[in-house]
Structure formats: C-alpha cells, structure tokens
C-alpha cells in the first residue's frame, strides 16, 4: 500500500501546483503528507488552512484528530469545539 500512498500524495501535490488554493489538496497533504515531519510543522499547515477558510470546519476537525493521535487531548478539544461552531 505504501506505493499507493506515495502516488496519492504526488497526485494531490500536482493538483495543488496547478491550483495553490485548492482546499481539498491542502487538507489531504496536511493529513497524509510526510509522517516524519515535526508535530509543530504539521500543526502550522492546519493553522494556515483554518486561517484561509474561516467558515470551514474541516481543518479544525482534522487538526483536532491529529492532536488526539499524538496524545495532546487538551489542545484538541478547542479545535473540535471550533469545528462544531464553524459547521
């Protein structure tokens, strides 16, 4: 499956290269990009999405899930609340 993941990332990256504001591509790459990147770098990607799409709950929800997956539950809760208010 690893080859398919890399292929999917490459496809989304090409889509983003053609349309830099394509939210779905940015969100996919934030969620499934380099798993070895520092947590703060990943969170910065989500923060940019939350700023650029202030009425869209998807980035807040994804950022919350990301924090939960890294055992940062207290930080995740406000993001889930934000997603609920944005949706």
CSV table of C-alpha atoms in Angstrom, one decimal:
chain,number,residue,atom,x,y,z
A,1,UNK,CA,0.0,0.0,0.0
A,2,UNK,CA,2.9,2.3,0.5
A,3,UNK,CA,3.3,2.9,-3.2
A,4,UNK,CA,-0.3,3.9,-3.5
A,5,UNK,CA,0.1,6.4,-0.7
A,6,UNK,CA,3.1,8.0,-2.4
A,7,UNK,CA,1.1,8.0,-5.7
A,8,UNK,CA,-1.9,9.7,-4.0
A,9,UNK,CA,0.4,12.3,-2.4
A,10,UNK,CA,2.0,13.0,-5.8
A,11,UNK,CA,-1.4,13.4,-7.4
A,12,UNK,CA,-2.6,15.8,-4.7
A,13,UNK,CA,0.7,17.8,-5.0
A,14,UNK,CA,0.2,18.1,-8.8
A,15,UNK,CA,-3.3,19.4,-8.2
A,16,UNK,CA,-2.0,21.9,-5.6
A,17,UNK,CA,0.7,23.0,-8.0
A,18,UNK,CA,-2.0,23.9,-10.6
A,19,UNK,CA,-4.3,25.4,-8.1
A,20,UNK,CA,-2.5,26.6,-4.9
A,21,UNK,CA,-5.7,27.5,-3.1
A,22,UNK,CA,-7.3,24.1,-3.7
A,23,UNK,CA,-8.6,23.4,-0.2
A,24,UNK,CA,-9.1,19.6,-0.6
A,25,UNK,CA,-5.5,19.2,-1.8
A,26,UNK,CA,-4.1,21.3,1.0
A,27,UNK,CA,-6.1,19.4,3.6
A,28,UNK,CA,-5.1,16.0,2.2
A,29,UNK,CA,-1.5,16.9,2.2
A,30,UNK,CA,-1.7,18.3,5.7
A,31,UNK,CA,-3.3,15.0,6.9
A,32,UNK,CA,-1.3,12.5,4.8
A,33,UNK,CA,1.9,14.2,4.0
A,34,UNK,CA,5.3,13.4,5.4
A,35,UNK,CA,4.6,11.4,8.6
A,36,UNK,CA,8.1,12.1,9.9
A,37,UNK,CA,7.7,15.8,10.0
A,38,UNK,CA,7.7,17.6,13.3
A,39,UNK,CA,4.4,18.0,15.0
A,40,UNK,CA,4.6,21.8,15.1
A,41,UNK,CA,5.2,21.8,11.3
A,42,UNK,CA,2.0,19.8,10.7
A,43,UNK,CA,0.1,22.0,13.1
A,44,UNK,CA,1.2,25.1,11.2
A,45,UNK,CA,-0.3,23.5,8.0
A,46,UNK,CA,-3.6,23.1,9.8
A,47,UNK,CA,-3.4,26.7,11.2
A,48,UNK,CA,-2.9,28.1,7.7
A,49,UNK,CA,-6.0,26.2,6.5
A,50,UNK,CA,-8.0,27.4,9.4
A,51,UNK,CA,-7.0,31.0,8.7
A,52,UNK,CA,-7.6,30.7,5.0
A,53,UNK,CA,-11.0,29.0,5.3
A,54,UNK,CA,-12.5,30.6,8.4
A,55,UNK,CA,-16.0,29.1,7.9
A,56,UNK,CA,-15.0,25.6,7.0
A,57,UNK,CA,-14.9,23.1,9.9
A,58,UNK,CA,-12.7,20.5,8.0
A,59,UNK,CA,-9.3,21.9,9.0
A,60,UNK,CA,-10.3,22.4,12.7
A,61,UNK,CA,-11.6,18.8,12.8
A,62,UNK,CA,-8.5,17.4,11.1
A,63,UNK,CA,-6.2,19.3,13.4
A,64,UNK,CA,-8.1,18.0,16.4
A,65,UNK,CA,-7.8,14.5,15.2
A,66,UNK,CA,-4.1,15.0,14.6
A,67,UNK,CA,-3.6,16.2,18.1
A,68,UNK,CA,-5.6,13.3,19.5
A,69,UNK,CA,-3.4,10.9,17.6
A,70,UNK,CA,-0.4,12.5,19.3
A,71,UNK,CA,-2.0,12.3,22.8
A,72,UNK,CA,-2.5,16.0,23.0
A,73,UNK,CA,-6.1,15.8,24.1
A,74,UNK,CA,-6.4,19.2,25.9
A,75,UNK,CA,-5.2,21.0,22.8
A,76,UNK,CA,-7.6,19.0,20.6
A,77,UNK,CA,-10.8,19.9,22.5
A,78,UNK,CA,-11.0,23.6,21.5
A,79,UNK,CA,-10.4,22.6,17.9
A,80,UNK,CA,-13.4,20.2,18.0
A,81,UNK,CA,-15.5,22.9,19.5
A,82,UNK,CA,-14.3,25.3,16.8
A,83,UNK,CA,-15.3,22.8,14.1
A,84,UNK,CA,-18.7,22.4,15.7
A,85,UNK,CA,-19.2,26.2,15.6
A,86,UNK,CA,-17.9,26.5,12.0
A,87,UNK,CA,-20.1,23.7,10.7
